[in-house]
mmCIF file of C-alpha atoms and ligand atoms in Angstrom:
data_model
loop_
_atom_site.group_PDB
_atom_site.id
_atom_site.type_symbol
_atom_site.label_atom_id
_atom_site.label_comp_id
_atom_site.label_asym_id
_atom_site.label_seq_id
_atom_site.Cartn_x
_atom_site.Cartn_y
_atom_site.Cartn_z
ATOM 1 C CA MET A 92 -127.889 51.306 -22.140
ATOM 2 C CA THR A 93 -130.092 48.624 -19.910
ATOM 3 C CA THR A 94 -128.991 49.202 -16.468
ATOM 4 C CA THR A 95 -127.117 51.837 -15.593
ATOM 5 C CA GLU A 96 -126.609 55.944 -16.390
ATOM 6 C CA HIS A 97 -123.543 56.928 -17.818
ATOM 7 C CA GLU A 98 -121.824 58.524 -20.354
ATOM 8 C CA SER A 99 -121.158 55.701 -23.480
ATOM 9 C CA PRO A 100 -117.112 55.006 -23.440
ATOM 10 C CA THR A 101 -115.796 56.448 -26.617
ATOM 11 C CA ALA A 102 -114.027 54.681 -29.075
ATOM 12 C CA VAL A 103 -111.045 56.521 -28.620
ATOM 13 C CA GLY A 104 -111.169 55.737 -24.856
ATOM 14 C CA SER A 105 -111.465 52.268 -24.987
ATOM 15 C CA GLY A 106 -108.874 52.323 -28.074
ATOM 16 C CA THR A 107 -106.603 54.413 -25.920
ATOM 17 C CA ALA A 108 -106.432 52.179 -22.738
ATOM 18 C CA ALA A 109 -106.275 49.207 -24.752
ATOM 19 C CA THR A 110 -103.061 50.868 -26.803
ATOM 20 C CA ASP A 111 -101.319 51.658 -23.061
ATOM 21 C CA LYS A 112 -102.091 48.530 -21.711
ATOM 22 C CA PHE A 113 -100.151 46.884 -24.462
ATOM 23 C CA LYS A 114 -97.129 49.320 -24.703
ATOM 24 C CA ASN A 115 -96.244 48.401 -21.066
ATOM 25 C CA GLU A 116 -95.728 44.720 -21.880
ATOM 26 C CA ARG A 117 -92.223 44.282 -23.003
ATOM 27 C CA VAL A 118 -93.179 41.806 -26.445
ATOM 28 C CA SER A 119 -90.303 39.923 -28.031
ATOM 29 C CA ALA A 120 -90.289 36.637 -30.215
ATOM 30 C CA ASP A 121 -87.540 34.636 -31.307
ATOM 31 C CA THR A 122 -87.605 34.963 -34.786
ATOM 32 C CA SER A 123 -84.311 34.298 -36.904
ATOM 33 C CA PRO A 124 -83.526 37.007 -39.636
ATOM 34 C CA GLU A 125 -84.087 34.545 -42.534
ATOM 35 C CA ARG A 126 -87.458 34.264 -41.102
ATOM 36 C CA VAL A 127 -88.381 38.040 -40.638
ATOM 37 C CA ALA A 128 -87.352 38.367 -43.906
ATOM 38 C CA ALA A 129 -89.737 35.551 -45.812
ATOM 39 C CA ILE A 130 -92.699 36.806 -44.026
ATOM 40 C CA ALA A 131 -91.945 40.401 -44.597
ATOM 41 C CA ARG A 132 -91.079 39.616 -48.270
ATOM 42 C CA ASP A 133 -94.424 37.246 -48.844
ATOM 43 C CA ALA A 134 -96.536 39.951 -46.904
ATOM 44 C CA LEU A 135 -95.947 42.495 -48.895
ATOM 45 C CA SER A 136 -96.489 40.835 -52.289
ATOM 46 C CA ALA A 137 -99.538 39.914 -50.819
ATOM 47 C CA LEU A 138 -100.798 43.234 -50.694
ATOM 48 C CA HIS A 139 -99.046 44.386 -54.021
ATOM 49 C CA LYS A 140 -101.449 41.461 -55.519
ATOM 50 C CA VAL A 141 -104.255 42.521 -53.973
ATOM 51 C CA ILE A 142 -103.453 46.471 -55.443
ATOM 52 C CA LEU A 143 -102.776 45.051 -58.840
ATOM 53 C CA ASP A 144 -105.783 42.829 -59.106
ATOM 54 C CA HIS A 145 -108.280 45.590 -57.607
ATOM 55 C CA ASN A 146 -106.673 48.450 -59.936
ATOM 56 C CA VAL A 147 -106.740 50.522 -56.910
ATOM 57 C CA THR A 148 -105.974 53.998 -57.805
ATOM 58 C CA TYR A 149 -104.096 56.838 -56.208
ATOM 59 C CA PRO A 150 -107.343 58.366 -54.264
ATOM 60 C CA GLU A 151 -107.806 54.860 -52.968
ATOM 61 C CA TYR A 152 -104.517 54.923 -51.534
ATOM 62 C CA ARG A 153 -104.190 57.856 -49.956
ATOM 63 C CA VAL A 154 -107.442 57.001 -48.220
ATOM 64 C CA LEU A 155 -105.787 53.946 -46.914
ATOM 65 C CA LYS A 156 -102.785 55.943 -45.849
ATOM 66 C CA GLN A 157 -105.118 58.498 -43.971
ATOM 67 C CA TRP A 158 -107.103 55.500 -42.217
ATOM 68 C CA LEU A 159 -104.257 53.987 -41.143
ATOM 69 C CA ILE A 160 -102.722 57.225 -39.631
ATOM 70 C CA ASP A 161 -106.410 57.586 -37.919
ATOM 71 C CA VAL A 162 -106.178 53.888 -36.285
ATOM 72 C CA GLY A 163 -102.583 54.609 -34.664
ATOM 73 C CA GLU A 164 -104.120 58.056 -33.906
ATOM 74 C CA GLY A 165 -107.112 56.472 -31.868
ATOM 75 C CA GLY A 166 -105.006 53.660 -30.271
ATOM 76 C CA GLU A 167 -107.131 51.301 -32.388
ATOM 77 C CA TRP A 168 -104.376 48.882 -33.617
ATOM 78 C CA PRO A 169 -104.980 46.261 -30.323
ATOM 79 C CA LEU A 170 -109.184 46.373 -31.342
ATOM 80 C CA PHE A 171 -108.682 46.164 -35.162
ATOM 81 C CA LEU A 172 -105.366 43.500 -35.355
ATOM 82 C CA ASP A 173 -107.535 41.294 -32.612
ATOM 83 C CA VAL A 174 -110.905 41.330 -34.481
ATOM 84 C CA PHE A 175 -109.736 41.017 -38.021
ATOM 85 C CA ILE A 176 -105.824 39.311 -37.933
ATOM 86 C CA GLU A 177 -105.699 37.153 -34.428
ATOM 87 C CA HIS A 178 -107.579 34.568 -35.121
ATOM 88 C CA ALA A 179 -105.233 33.345 -38.069
ATOM 89 C CA VAL A 180 -102.535 33.461 -35.458
ATOM 90 C CA GLU A 181 -104.581 31.447 -33.459
ATOM 91 C CA GLU A 182 -105.426 28.777 -35.560
ATOM 92 C CA VAL A 183 -101.773 28.475 -36.354
ATOM 93 C CA LEU A 184 -101.574 27.327 -32.539
ATOM 94 C CA ALA A 185 -104.340 24.970 -32.419
ATOM 95 C CA ARG A 186 -102.291 22.842 -34.878
ATOM 96 C CA SER A 187 -100.194 21.568 -32.090
ATOM 97 C CA ARG A 188 -103.190 21.400 -29.733
ATOM 98 C CA LYS A 189 -104.911 18.370 -28.443
ATOM 99 C CA GLY A 190 -107.071 19.452 -25.216
ATOM 100 C CA THR A 191 -109.860 22.160 -25.149
ATOM 101 C CA LYS A 192 -109.799 24.301 -28.197
ATOM 102 C CA GLY A 193 -108.607 27.841 -27.725
ATOM 103 C CA SER A 194 -109.674 31.046 -29.476
ATOM 104 C CA ILE A 195 -108.436 34.433 -29.412
ATOM 105 C CA GLU A 196 -107.369 36.673 -26.553
ATOM 106 C CA GLY A 197 -108.753 40.077 -27.727
ATOM 107 C CA PRO A 198 -107.616 43.248 -26.669
ATOM 108 C CA TYR A 199 -108.958 43.540 -22.961
ATOM 109 C CA TYR A 200 -107.109 41.104 -21.472
ATOM 110 C CA VAL A 201 -105.196 42.334 -18.012
ATOM 111 C CA ALA A 202 -102.645 40.441 -15.639
ATOM 112 C CA ASP A 203 -102.861 40.261 -12.118
ATOM 113 C CA ALA A 204 -106.691 40.048 -11.545
ATOM 114 C CA PRO A 205 -107.292 38.924 -7.962
ATOM 115 C CA GLU A 206 -106.692 35.422 -6.621
ATOM 116 C CA LEU A 207 -109.957 33.741 -5.541
ATOM 117 C CA PRO A 208 -110.671 30.816 -4.123
ATOM 118 C CA SER A 209 -111.986 27.493 -6.194
ATOM 119 C CA VAL A 210 -115.526 28.385 -5.065
ATOM 120 C CA CYS A 211 -116.176 32.155 -5.306
ATOM 121 C CA THR A 212 -117.956 34.860 -6.892
ATOM 122 C CA LEU A 213 -116.665 37.615 -9.215
ATOM 123 C CA PRO A 214 -115.978 41.305 -8.239
ATOM 124 C CA MET A 215 -119.094 43.026 -9.280
ATOM 125 C CA ARG A 216 -121.037 46.192 -8.552
ATOM 126 C CA GLU A 217 -124.497 46.306 -6.639
ATOM 127 C CA VAL A 218 -126.028 47.021 -10.272
ATOM 128 C CA ASP A 219 -124.394 43.837 -11.425
ATOM 129 C CA THR A 220 -126.201 41.769 -8.863
ATOM 130 C CA LYS A 221 -129.679 42.618 -10.456
ATOM 131 C CA GLU A 222 -128.371 41.078 -13.908
ATOM 132 C CA THR A 223 -129.031 37.179 -14.598
ATOM 133 C CA PRO A 224 -126.637 35.282 -12.585
ATOM 134 C CA LEU A 225 -124.448 32.525 -14.040
ATOM 135 C CA VAL A 226 -122.990 29.983 -11.928
ATOM 136 C CA PHE A 227 -119.703 28.556 -14.199
ATOM 137 C CA SER A 228 -118.339 25.180 -12.731
ATOM 138 C CA GLY A 229 -116.034 22.172 -13.787
ATOM 139 C CA GLN A 230 -113.008 20.856 -13.828
ATOM 140 C CA VAL A 231 -109.225 21.272 -14.889
ATOM 141 C CA THR A 232 -107.538 17.973 -16.251
ATOM 142 C CA ASP A 233 -104.602 16.944 -18.282
ATOM 143 C CA LEU A 234 -105.348 14.552 -21.497
ATOM 144 C CA ASP A 235 -106.083 11.411 -19.348
ATOM 145 C CA GLY A 236 -108.650 13.263 -17.693
ATOM 146 C CA LYS A 237 -106.639 13.826 -14.333
ATOM 147 C CA GLY A 238 -107.587 16.297 -11.960
ATOM 148 C CA ILE A 239 -105.288 19.172 -11.977
ATOM 149 C CA GLY A 240 -105.305 20.964 -8.271
ATOM 150 C CA GLY A 241 -104.204 24.361 -8.346
ATOM 151 C CA ALA A 242 -104.776 25.029 -11.603
ATOM 152 C CA ILE A 243 -105.479 28.702 -12.464
ATOM 153 C CA VAL A 244 -108.637 29.651 -14.692
ATOM 154 C CA GLU A 245 -108.556 33.459 -15.421
ATOM 155 C CA LEU A 246 -111.921 34.966 -16.119
ATOM 156 C CA TRP A 247 -112.765 38.414 -17.359
ATOM 157 C CA HIS A 248 -115.778 39.135 -19.284
ATOM 158 C CA ALA A 249 -118.183 42.453 -20.236
ATOM 159 C CA ASP A 250 -120.967 43.334 -18.018
ATOM 160 C CA ALA A 251 -124.322 43.374 -19.414
ATOM 161 C CA ASP A 252 -123.899 46.585 -21.248
ATOM 162 C CA GLY A 253 -121.592 44.914 -23.110
ATOM 163 C CA TYR A 254 -118.228 47.293 -21.550
ATOM 164 C CA TYR A 255 -114.621 45.759 -19.843
ATOM 165 C CA SER A 256 -113.438 46.980 -16.327
ATOM 166 C CA GLN A 257 -110.280 49.147 -16.748
ATOM 167 C CA PHE A 258 -111.298 50.132 -20.584
ATOM 168 C CA ALA A 259 -114.438 52.009 -19.692
ATOM 169 C CA ASP A 260 -114.008 54.559 -16.788
ATOM 170 C CA HIS A 261 -117.254 54.117 -15.268
ATOM 171 C CA LEU A 262 -116.269 50.984 -14.074
ATOM 172 C CA PRO A 263 -114.811 49.857 -10.810
ATOM 173 C CA GLU A 264 -111.228 47.992 -11.051
ATOM 174 C CA TRP A 265 -111.354 44.427 -11.776
ATOM 175 C CA ASN A 266 -114.977 44.439 -12.015
ATOM 176 C CA LEU A 267 -115.807 40.879 -13.629
ATOM 177 C CA ARG A 268 -112.324 40.041 -13.406
ATOM 178 C CA GLY A 269 -110.597 37.191 -11.624
ATOM 179 C CA LYS A 270 -108.324 34.294 -10.911
ATOM 180 C CA ILE A 271 -109.691 31.421 -9.735
ATOM 181 C CA ILE A 272 -107.289 28.408 -8.425
ATOM 182 C CA THR A 273 -108.742 24.830 -8.406
ATOM 183 C CA ASP A 274 -108.998 22.562 -5.573
ATOM 184 C CA GLY A 275 -107.074 19.575 -5.483
ATOM 185 C CA GLU A 276 -109.346 17.989 -8.444
ATOM 186 C CA GLY A 277 -109.188 20.588 -10.232
ATOM 187 C CA ARG A 278 -112.517 21.588 -9.777
ATOM 188 C CA TYR A 279 -113.827 24.804 -9.719
ATOM 189 C CA GLN A 280 -117.407 27.061 -9.144
ATOM 190 C CA VAL A 281 -117.460 30.487 -10.127
ATOM 191 C CA THR A 282 -120.372 32.787 -9.582
ATOM 192 C CA THR A 283 -121.131 35.502 -12.236
ATOM 193 C CA ILE A 284 -123.445 37.574 -14.290
ATOM 194 C CA GLN A 285 -124.417 36.597 -18.149
ATOM 195 C CA PRO A 286 -122.534 38.981 -20.068
ATOM 196 C CA ALA A 287 -124.174 40.647 -23.153
ATOM 197 C CA PRO A 288 -122.650 40.759 -26.873
ATOM 198 C CA TYR A 289 -119.917 43.256 -27.288
ATOM 199 C CA GLN A 290 -120.244 45.938 -29.949
ATOM 200 C CA ILE A 291 -116.702 47.300 -31.805
ATOM 201 C CA PRO A 292 -116.767 51.115 -30.933
ATOM 202 C CA THR A 293 -118.884 52.283 -34.270
ATOM 203 C CA ASP A 294 -117.359 56.034 -33.801
ATOM 204 C CA GLY A 295 -113.799 54.938 -34.411
ATOM 205 C CA PRO A 296 -111.621 53.849 -37.990
ATOM 206 C CA THR A 297 -112.313 50.064 -36.942
ATOM 207 C CA GLY A 298 -115.740 50.953 -36.945
ATOM 208 C CA ALA A 299 -115.530 52.651 -40.167
ATOM 209 C CA PHE A 300 -113.878 49.846 -41.422
ATOM 210 C CA ILE A 301 -116.576 47.783 -40.921
ATOM 211 C CA ALA A 302 -119.569 50.239 -41.661
ATOM 212 C CA ALA A 303 -117.473 50.604 -45.223
ATOM 213 C CA GLN A 304 -118.250 46.793 -45.891
ATOM 214 C CA ASN A 305 -122.062 46.857 -44.860
ATOM 215 C CA GLY A 306 -120.610 44.467 -41.699
ATOM 216 C CA HIS A 307 -122.539 44.764 -38.374
ATOM 217 C CA PRO A 308 -119.722 45.595 -35.511
ATOM 218 C CA TRP A 309 -120.989 42.709 -33.142
ATOM 219 C CA ARG A 310 -119.566 39.881 -30.964
ATOM 220 C CA PRO A 311 -121.332 37.538 -29.669
ATOM 221 C CA ALA A 312 -121.822 37.415 -25.642
ATOM 222 C CA HIS A 313 -118.490 35.306 -24.210
ATOM 223 C CA LEU A 314 -116.552 34.516 -21.387
ATOM 224 C CA HIS A 315 -112.639 34.997 -22.142
ATOM 225 C CA LEU A 316 -110.587 32.469 -20.184
ATOM 226 C CA ILE A 317 -107.066 31.699 -19.582
ATOM 227 C CA VAL A 318 -106.544 28.104 -17.698
ATOM 228 C CA SER A 319 -102.847 26.943 -16.861
ATOM 229 C CA ALA A 320 -100.823 25.253 -14.520
ATOM 230 C CA PRO A 321 -97.476 24.189 -14.027
ATOM 231 C CA GLU A 322 -96.081 21.646 -16.890
ATOM 232 C CA HIS A 323 -98.950 22.022 -19.183
ATOM 233 C CA GLU A 324 -99.219 24.237 -22.099
ATOM 234 C CA SER A 325 -101.882 27.074 -20.789
ATOM 235 C CA VAL A 326 -105.113 27.798 -23.226
ATOM 236 C CA THR A 327 -106.329 30.877 -24.194
ATOM 237 C CA THR A 328 -109.872 30.415 -24.820
ATOM 238 C CA GLN A 329 -113.566 31.649 -25.032
ATOM 239 C CA LEU A 330 -116.829 30.293 -24.202
ATOM 240 C CA TYR A 331 -120.500 31.456 -26.002
ATOM 241 C CA PHE A 332 -123.932 30.662 -25.477
ATOM 242 C CA ASP A 333 -126.337 28.581 -27.093
ATOM 243 C CA GLY A 334 -128.774 30.613 -29.178
ATOM 244 C CA GLY A 335 -127.030 33.564 -28.402
ATOM 245 C CA GLU A 336 -127.319 36.388 -31.365
ATOM 246 C CA TRP A 337 -124.302 36.917 -33.123
ATOM 247 C CA LEU A 338 -122.931 33.576 -32.536
ATOM 248 C CA ASP A 339 -123.137 32.400 -36.401
ATOM 249 C CA SER A 340 -121.697 36.126 -37.747
ATOM 250 C CA ASP A 341 -118.881 37.062 -34.817
ATOM 251 C CA VAL A 342 -117.114 40.076 -36.560
ATOM 252 C CA ALA A 343 -113.891 38.840 -34.985
ATOM 253 C CA SER A 344 -114.125 35.282 -36.644
ATOM 254 C CA ALA A 345 -113.549 33.637 -32.925
ATOM 255 C CA THR A 346 -116.603 31.441 -32.292
ATOM 256 C CA LYS A 347 -115.838 27.332 -32.458
ATOM 257 C CA PRO A 348 -118.862 24.798 -31.763
ATOM 258 C CA GLU A 349 -117.176 23.174 -29.202
ATOM 259 C CA LEU A 350 -116.814 26.462 -27.287
ATOM 260 C CA VAL A 351 -120.557 27.208 -26.932
ATOM 261 C CA LEU A 352 -122.334 26.792 -23.477
ATOM 262 C CA ARG A 353 -125.629 25.547 -23.005
ATOM 263 C CA PRO A 354 -126.925 26.864 -19.450
ATOM 264 C CA THR A 355 -129.779 25.484 -17.737
ATOM 265 C CA SER A 356 -132.318 28.371 -16.188
ATOM 266 C CA GLY A 357 -132.999 27.416 -12.804
ATOM 267 C CA ASP A 358 -136.958 28.567 -10.702
ATOM 268 C CA ASP A 359 -134.468 30.749 -8.964
ATOM 269 C CA GLY A 360 -133.609 32.535 -11.960
ATOM 270 C CA ILE A 361 -129.786 31.088 -11.608
ATOM 271 C CA ASN A 362 -128.616 30.491 -15.111
ATOM 272 C CA ARG A 363 -126.200 27.219 -14.338
ATOM 273 C CA VAL A 364 -123.525 25.758 -16.620
ATOM 274 C CA THR A 365 -120.760 23.414 -16.240
ATOM 275 C CA TYR A 366 -117.104 23.295 -18.321
ATOM 276 C CA ASP A 367 -114.057 21.032 -18.306
ATOM 277 C CA PHE A 368 -111.014 22.151 -19.692
ATOM 278 C CA VAL A 369 -108.088 19.747 -20.662
ATOM 279 C CA LEU A 370 -104.745 20.648 -20.678
ATOM 280 C CA ASP A 371 -101.920 19.698 -22.986
ATOM 281 C CA PRO A 372 -98.518 18.786 -21.341
ATOM 282 C CA ALA A 373 -95.781 21.381 -21.142
ATOM 283 C CA ALA A 374 -93.971 21.040 -24.987
ATOM 284 C CA GLY A 375 -90.128 20.288 -25.215
HETATM 285 C C1 MBD B 175 -113.558 42.023 -27.326
HETATM 286 O O1 MBD B 175 -114.880 41.659 -26.567
HETATM 287 C C2 MBD B 175 -112.997 40.984 -28.167
HETATM 288 O O2 MBD B 175 -112.952 39.586 -27.282
HETATM 289 C C3 MBD B 175 -112.290 40.871 -28.940
HETATM 290 C C4 MBD B 175 -111.578 39.391 -29.875
HETATM 291 C C5 MBD B 175 -112.564 41.946 -30.104
HETATM 292 C C6 MBD B 175 -112.778 43.005 -29.288
HETATM 293 C C7 MBD B 175 -113.631 43.337 -28.448
HETATM 294 FE FE1 FE B 176 -113.802 39.958 -25.580
#
């Protein structure tokens, strides 16, 4: 806690908010019954193998059952899955992509953020303006390097205390979230603040899972982005900061060397960095 005085949001609070948001989306997948059966069969045998290899006991099995119930009741399934599972799904998607490297979406994306012009400042509180400003600019292009006008750069990130708006009651709606529309050449320039590293809530079942393995609950400071344009595949990604704490040990296994920013710190106290996004053409 550096700049504000408020009750720390609890794991149950942020977890429940993430679960409620997810339940409001209607999700479906075009998966054949044969494929469902094959995946279910292999998932169960993988788990059976772990139980047999480790001689898992009845008391251990019951502790697992209780923990699974706790994750659900704490609303932490979006958190747990996105931290420990999503990176593998992203790896599958990445096999078919040539443009900008993707990364996981995580549990804290909210659609329909305010639209902003190509040169803009993210919505922020008075207190956020006391943090280190970050001017983040660049161009969205296709695979041939041609700028894409009217592309959308959706940006969301944690504040300097590591909290996300809409998932922590003390923050105003849409704080540090926006949809930036690129100019005719695909360029954008957004002013925001340096985010802080994110700590997985330690008071819930995901925190207990991490502590039980002597792991740390931290993600390095990051920006979340979804970059999209008509007739192109959208890319969901994250950008990190060179030299940032936890960059080499992200609890969510979601960093890639191509996604590390190296901002310059100006004499005016402003950090500046550019990053260009390259979109694949729409598949099929
Ligand atoms: C985050 O901020 C995040 O990006 C992920 C993937 C999981 C938990 C918190
Ligand atoms: Fe995040």
